[in-house]
mmCIF file of C-alpha atoms in Angstrom:
data_model
loop_
_atom_site.group_PDB
_atom_site.id
_atom_site.type_symbol
_atom_site.label_atom_id
_atom_site.label_comp_id
_atom_site.label_asym_id
_atom_site.label_seq_id
_atom_site.Cartn_x
_atom_site.Cartn_y
_atom_site.Cartn_z
ATOM 1 C CA SER I 1 -49.288 -37.066 257.413
ATOM 2 C CA GLU I 2 -52.149 -37.782 258.533
ATOM 3 C CA TYR I 3 -55.552 -36.621 257.053
ATOM 4 C CA ALA I 4 -58.692 -36.883 255.722
ATOM 5 C CA GLY I 5 -60.326 -35.986 252.193
ATOM 6 C CA GLY I 6 -57.532 -33.901 250.404
ATOM 7 C CA GLY I 7 -55.861 -35.007 246.917
ATOM 8 C CA THR I 8 -55.081 -32.699 243.681
ATOM 9 C CA PHE I 9 -58.764 -31.779 241.636
ATOM 10 C CA ILE I 10 -57.863 -31.799 237.101
ATOM 11 C CA GLU I 11 -61.056 -29.865 236.654
ATOM 12 C CA SER I 12 -60.843 -30.721 232.669
ATOM 13 C CA LEU I 13 -61.146 -34.742 233.719
ATOM 14 C CA GLU I 14 -63.920 -33.989 237.038
ATOM 15 C CA ARG I 15 -61.832 -36.015 239.271
ATOM 16 C CA SER I 16 -59.358 -35.790 242.366
ATOM 17 C CA PHE I 17 -56.142 -37.774 242.479
ATOM 18 C CA ARG I 18 -54.663 -38.640 245.727
ATOM 19 C CA LEU I 19 -51.696 -40.509 245.893
ATOM 20 C CA PRO I 20 -49.727 -42.902 247.883
ATOM 21 C CA GLU I 21 -46.904 -41.352 250.543
ATOM 22 C CA GLY I 22 -43.538 -40.519 248.442
ATOM 23 C CA HIS I 23 -45.590 -40.233 244.830
ATOM 24 C CA MET I 24 -45.155 -37.323 242.510
ATOM 25 C CA LEU I 25 -48.428 -35.942 240.338
ATOM 26 C CA ILE I 26 -46.429 -34.686 237.285
ATOM 27 C CA HIS I 27 -49.011 -32.214 235.298
ATOM 28 C CA PRO I 28 -48.134 -29.044 231.778
ATOM 29 C CA SER I 29 -48.159 -25.567 234.205
ATOM 30 C CA ALA I 30 -51.321 -24.489 232.159
ATOM 31 C CA LEU I 31 -52.934 -27.523 232.631
ATOM 32 C CA ARG I 32 -56.053 -26.356 235.849
ATOM 33 C CA HIS I 33 -55.843 -28.021 238.959
ATOM 34 C CA ALA I 34 -56.260 -27.338 242.796
ATOM 35 C CA GLY I 35 -56.161 -28.882 245.908
ATOM 36 C CA ALA I 36 -59.167 -31.121 247.404
ATOM 37 C CA ARG I 37 -60.846 -29.610 250.061
ATOM 38 C CA VAL I 38 -58.921 -31.147 252.672
ATOM 39 C CA THR I 39 -61.991 -32.475 256.174
ATOM 40 C CA ALA I 40 -58.906 -33.714 259.491
ATOM 41 C CA GLY I 41 -56.138 -33.738 259.659
ATOM 42 C CA LYS I 42 -53.237 -31.454 257.986
ATOM 43 C CA ARG I 43 -52.246 -32.534 254.554
ATOM 44 C CA ILE I 44 -48.239 -31.067 253.631
ATOM 45 C CA VAL I 45 -47.009 -31.293 249.735
ATOM 46 C CA LEU I 46 -44.237 -30.863 248.596
ATOM 47 C CA VAL I 47 -44.185 -28.708 244.949
ATOM 48 C CA VAL I 48 -41.855 -28.191 242.178
ATOM 49 C CA PHE I 49 -42.460 -25.874 239.149
ATOM 50 C CA LEU I 50 -40.000 -26.386 236.077
ATOM 51 C CA CYS I 51 -39.021 -23.659 233.807
ATOM 52 C CA THR I 52 -38.127 -23.447 230.697
ATOM 53 C CA ARG I 53 -37.189 -20.336 228.452
ATOM 54 C CA SER I 54 -40.052 -20.447 226.147
ATOM 55 C CA LEU I 55 -43.418 -18.800 226.852
ATOM 56 C CA ARG I 56 -46.236 -20.572 225.091
ATOM 57 C CA TRP I 57 -48.487 -18.089 224.364
ATOM 58 C CA HIS I 58 -51.384 -18.682 226.336
ATOM 59 C CA GLU I 59 -48.524 -18.298 229.243
ATOM 60 C CA HIS I 60 -48.826 -14.770 228.524
ATOM 61 C CA GLY I 61 -51.876 -14.328 230.419
ATOM 62 C CA ARG I 62 -50.622 -15.820 234.202
ATOM 63 C CA CYS I 63 -48.375 -12.885 233.619
ATOM 64 C CA PHE I 64 -50.814 -10.473 233.171
ATOM 65 C CA LYS I 65 -52.455 -12.527 235.987
ATOM 66 C CA VAL I 66 -48.928 -11.960 238.313
ATOM 67 C CA ARG I 67 -48.674 -8.096 237.335
ATOM 68 C CA ALA I 68 -52.298 -7.411 238.376
ATOM 69 C CA ARG I 69 -52.234 -9.335 242.072
ATOM 70 C CA LYS I 70 -48.944 -6.937 242.175
ATOM 71 C CA ALA I 71 -51.108 -4.347 241.528
ATOM 72 C CA ALA I 72 -53.985 -4.945 243.482
ATOM 73 C CA GLN I 73 -51.114 -5.505 246.845
ATOM 74 C CA LYS I 74 -50.003 -2.201 246.169
ATOM 75 C CA GLY I 75 -53.578 -0.597 246.307
ATOM 76 C CA ASP I 76 -53.987 0.339 242.390
ATOM 77 C CA TRP I 77 -56.430 -1.011 241.377
ATOM 78 C CA GLN I 78 -56.332 1.074 237.531
ATOM 79 C CA GLU I 79 -53.625 -1.015 237.349
ATOM 80 C CA GLU I 80 -55.144 -3.415 237.932
ATOM 81 C CA LEU I 81 -57.320 -4.163 236.501
ATOM 82 C CA ARG I 82 -55.226 -2.988 232.802
ATOM 83 C CA GLN I 83 -53.420 -6.279 233.834
ATOM 84 C CA LEU I 84 -57.110 -8.563 233.618
ATOM 85 C CA GLN I 85 -57.599 -6.439 230.803
ATOM 86 C CA PHE I 86 -54.693 -8.177 228.558
ATOM 87 C CA ALA I 87 -54.380 -11.550 230.402
ATOM 88 C CA LEU I 88 -58.726 -12.185 228.868
ATOM 89 C CA ALA I 89 -57.777 -10.135 225.963
ATOM 90 C CA VAL I 90 -55.527 -13.844 225.757
ATOM 91 C CA CYS I 91 -57.513 -16.125 227.606
ATOM 92 C CA PRO I 92 -60.769 -14.770 227.469
ATOM 93 C CA LYS I 93 -62.342 -18.034 229.328
ATOM 94 C CA ASP I 94 -60.306 -18.631 232.624
ATOM 95 C CA HIS I 95 -62.888 -17.360 234.236
ATOM 96 C CA GLU I 96 -61.411 -17.346 237.235
ATOM 97 C CA LEU I 97 -59.660 -14.295 235.272
ATOM 98 C CA TRP I 98 -63.165 -12.286 234.836
ATOM 99 C CA TYR I 99 -64.459 -13.321 238.428
ATOM 100 C CA ASP I 100 -60.550 -11.126 239.786
ATOM 101 C CA GLN I 101 -62.043 -8.874 236.950
ATOM 102 C CA GLY I 102 -65.122 -8.971 238.723
ATOM 103 C CA ALA I 103 -63.897 -7.971 242.142
ATOM 104 C CA CYS I 104 -61.897 -5.590 241.046
ATOM 105 C CA LEU I 105 -64.153 -3.447 239.554
ATOM 106 C CA HIS I 106 -66.077 -5.054 242.568
ATOM 107 C CA ASP I 107 -64.002 -3.114 245.059
ATOM 108 C CA ALA I 108 -63.565 -0.415 243.297
ATOM 109 C CA GLY I 109 -67.739 0.551 243.402
ATOM 110 C CA ARG I 110 -68.140 -0.204 239.513
ATOM 111 C CA LEU I 111 -70.704 -2.585 240.743
ATOM 112 C CA LEU I 112 -73.302 -2.579 236.981
ATOM 113 C CA GLU I 113 -69.781 -4.797 234.998
ATOM 114 C CA ALA I 114 -68.387 -5.917 238.967
ATOM 115 C CA ALA I 115 -71.492 -8.123 238.604
ATOM 116 C CA ARG I 116 -71.353 -8.907 234.211
ATOM 117 C CA CYS I 117 -67.547 -10.369 234.776
ATOM 118 C CA TYR I 118 -69.651 -13.130 237.338
ATOM 119 C CA GLU I 119 -72.440 -13.949 235.410
ATOM 120 C CA ARG I 120 -69.109 -14.257 232.247
ATOM 121 C CA ALA I 121 -67.194 -16.645 235.567
ATOM 122 C CA ILE I 122 -70.366 -18.715 236.177
ATOM 123 C CA GLN I 123 -71.146 -19.225 232.651
ATOM 124 C CA LEU I 124 -67.799 -20.355 231.671
ATOM 125 C CA GLU I 125 -67.198 -22.421 235.276
ATOM 126 C CA PRO I 126 -70.410 -22.755 237.186
ATOM 127 C CA ARG I 127 -69.028 -25.368 239.345
ATOM 128 C CA ASP I 128 -67.145 -22.176 241.458
ATOM 129 C CA PRO I 129 -69.340 -21.487 244.128
ATOM 130 C CA GLN I 130 -67.469 -18.285 244.951
ATOM 131 C CA PRO I 131 -68.569 -15.930 242.184
ATOM 132 C CA TYR I 132 -71.948 -17.134 242.736
ATOM 133 C CA ASN I 133 -71.459 -15.143 246.307
ATOM 134 C CA ASN I 134 -69.970 -11.465 244.827
ATOM 135 C CA LEU I 135 -72.625 -11.570 243.191
ATOM 136 C CA GLY I 136 -75.647 -12.654 245.322
ATOM 137 C CA ALA I 137 -73.330 -9.337 247.404
ATOM 138 C CA ILE I 138 -73.622 -6.518 245.471
ATOM 139 C CA HIS I 139 -77.965 -8.395 244.601
ATOM 140 C CA LEU I 140 -78.254 -7.258 248.207
ATOM 141 C CA GLU I 141 -76.302 -3.798 247.933
ATOM 142 C CA PHE I 142 -79.233 -2.954 244.883
ATOM 143 C CA GLY I 143 -81.815 -4.122 247.868
ATOM 144 C CA SER I 144 -82.817 -7.116 245.386
ATOM 145 C CA HIS I 145 -82.555 -9.591 248.213
ATOM 146 C CA ARG I 146 -83.921 -12.734 247.124
ATOM 147 C CA HIS I 147 -82.263 -12.261 243.388
ATOM 148 C CA ALA I 148 -79.197 -12.870 246.954
ATOM 149 C CA PHE I 149 -80.929 -15.609 248.942
ATOM 150 C CA THR I 150 -81.078 -17.248 245.742
ATOM 151 C CA CYS I 151 -77.014 -16.984 244.776
ATOM 152 C CA PHE I 152 -75.488 -17.735 248.687
ATOM 153 C CA ARG I 153 -77.696 -21.138 248.705
ATOM 154 C CA LYS I 154 -76.314 -21.617 245.053
ATOM 155 C CA SER I 155 -73.116 -20.698 246.098
ATOM 156 C CA LEU I 156 -73.551 -23.050 249.822
ATOM 157 C CA GLU I 157 -75.171 -26.400 247.607
ATOM 158 C CA ARG I 158 -71.276 -25.985 245.863
ATOM 159 C CA ASP I 159 -68.995 -25.514 248.515
ATOM 160 C CA PRO I 160 -71.004 -25.897 251.796
ATOM 161 C CA TYR I 161 -67.061 -24.562 253.483
ATOM 162 C CA ASN I 162 -67.794 -21.258 251.727
ATOM 163 C CA GLU I 163 -67.980 -19.399 255.194
ATOM 164 C CA ASP I 164 -68.167 -15.637 253.037
ATOM 165 C CA ALA I 165 -71.830 -17.009 251.401
ATOM 166 C CA ALA I 166 -73.224 -18.953 254.652
ATOM 167 C CA MET I 167 -72.652 -15.621 256.826
ATOM 168 C CA ASN I 168 -74.421 -13.427 253.926
ATOM 169 C CA ALA I 169 -77.063 -16.097 253.698
ATOM 170 C CA ILE I 170 -77.961 -16.024 257.971
ATOM 171 C CA SER I 171 -77.218 -12.402 258.425
ATOM 172 C CA LEU I 172 -80.074 -11.768 255.589
ATOM 173 C CA LEU I 173 -82.801 -13.881 256.409
ATOM 174 C CA ALA I 174 -81.633 -11.791 260.017
ATOM 175 C CA SER I 175 -82.406 -8.467 258.871
ATOM 176 C CA LEU I 176 -85.500 -9.920 256.608
ATOM 177 C CA GLY I 177 -87.366 -10.964 260.442
ATOM 178 C CA LYS I 178 -87.021 -14.759 259.890
ATOM 179 C CA PRO I 179 -85.290 -15.986 262.746
ATOM 180 C CA SER I 180 -86.595 -19.206 262.672
ATOM 181 C CA ALA I 181 -85.391 -19.643 259.059
ATOM 182 C CA ALA I 182 -81.699 -18.002 259.626
ATOM 183 C CA ARG I 183 -80.918 -20.341 262.930
ATOM 184 C CA ARG I 184 -81.884 -23.830 261.445
ATOM 185 C CA VAL I 185 -79.456 -22.417 258.502
ATOM 186 C CA LEU I 186 -76.784 -22.246 260.673
ATOM 187 C CA HIS I 187 -77.867 -25.280 262.550
ATOM 188 C CA ALA I 188 -76.914 -26.882 260.053
ATOM 189 C CA LEU I 189 -73.631 -25.340 258.653
ATOM 190 C CA LEU I 190 -72.336 -25.439 262.063
ATOM 191 C CA GLY I 191 -73.160 -28.874 262.218
ATOM 192 C CA SER I 192 -71.090 -30.194 258.724
ATOM 193 C CA LEU I 193 -68.287 -27.820 259.301
ATOM 194 C CA THR I 194 -64.901 -29.565 261.488
ATOM 195 C CA GLU I 195 -62.762 -26.170 261.246
ATOM 196 C CA CYS I 196 -63.973 -22.958 259.817
ATOM 197 C CA ASP I 197 -66.485 -22.340 262.144
ATOM 198 C CA GLY I 198 -64.751 -19.860 264.145
ATOM 199 C CA ASN I 199 -67.064 -16.952 262.404
ATOM 200 C CA LEU I 200 -70.538 -18.361 262.124
ATOM 201 C CA ARG I 201 -69.914 -19.188 265.660
ATOM 202 C CA GLU I 202 -69.418 -15.409 266.409
ATOM 203 C CA LEU I 203 -71.956 -14.631 264.176
ATOM 204 C CA GLY I 204 -74.415 -17.321 265.717
ATOM 205 C CA ARG I 205 -73.804 -15.609 269.304
ATOM 206 C CA ASP I 206 -74.260 -11.578 267.975
ATOM 207 C CA LEU I 207 -77.792 -13.134 266.683
ATOM 208 C CA GLY I 208 -78.624 -14.813 270.077
ATOM 209 C CA TYR I 209 -78.976 -17.301 268.648
ATOM 210 C CA LEU I 210 -75.622 -19.618 269.852
ATOM 211 C CA SER I 211 -75.513 -19.221 274.107
#
């Protein structure tokens, strides 16, 4: 398929690999990786898993994570939290697990515990934009507007396409009586986005910044 951007990002190498059509990238399942953002077009990939009978110790953490997701789908946040705690006992330096535990506690209204989890996730992987956004949301709930905006800004610095952080930042500026600043942020973001701007445009119209 024709597309711009994309590829497979390997965290330990801090780079993305974009292979020619028909080529294959092979790596261990435990290697932390992610799809790089596609900025235009559509990327179609075929993913194949080779499973073995033996299970390495660190992979038990992934099993607990799967169980946590199943519990979340059922709406059982207590079981979700329990499985995430098991996973963290095996993989204490997995920043995604700390983020997931923070999100679980956040949804349960345990905000201080959630904030500590987000902060630990940031400490382990400061390049991840999402913990900053969620931590900003907690600061906002406590009325700490300056800290909240700082978190939203850091999230957008790491991912200018983070629509949640953008909407949070713009809404905060508008609520503080700073429409000019909110309008500048909105137009700057819309100028850099190609496809993921539907909700931002709707927010701009709701605030009277866009026609």
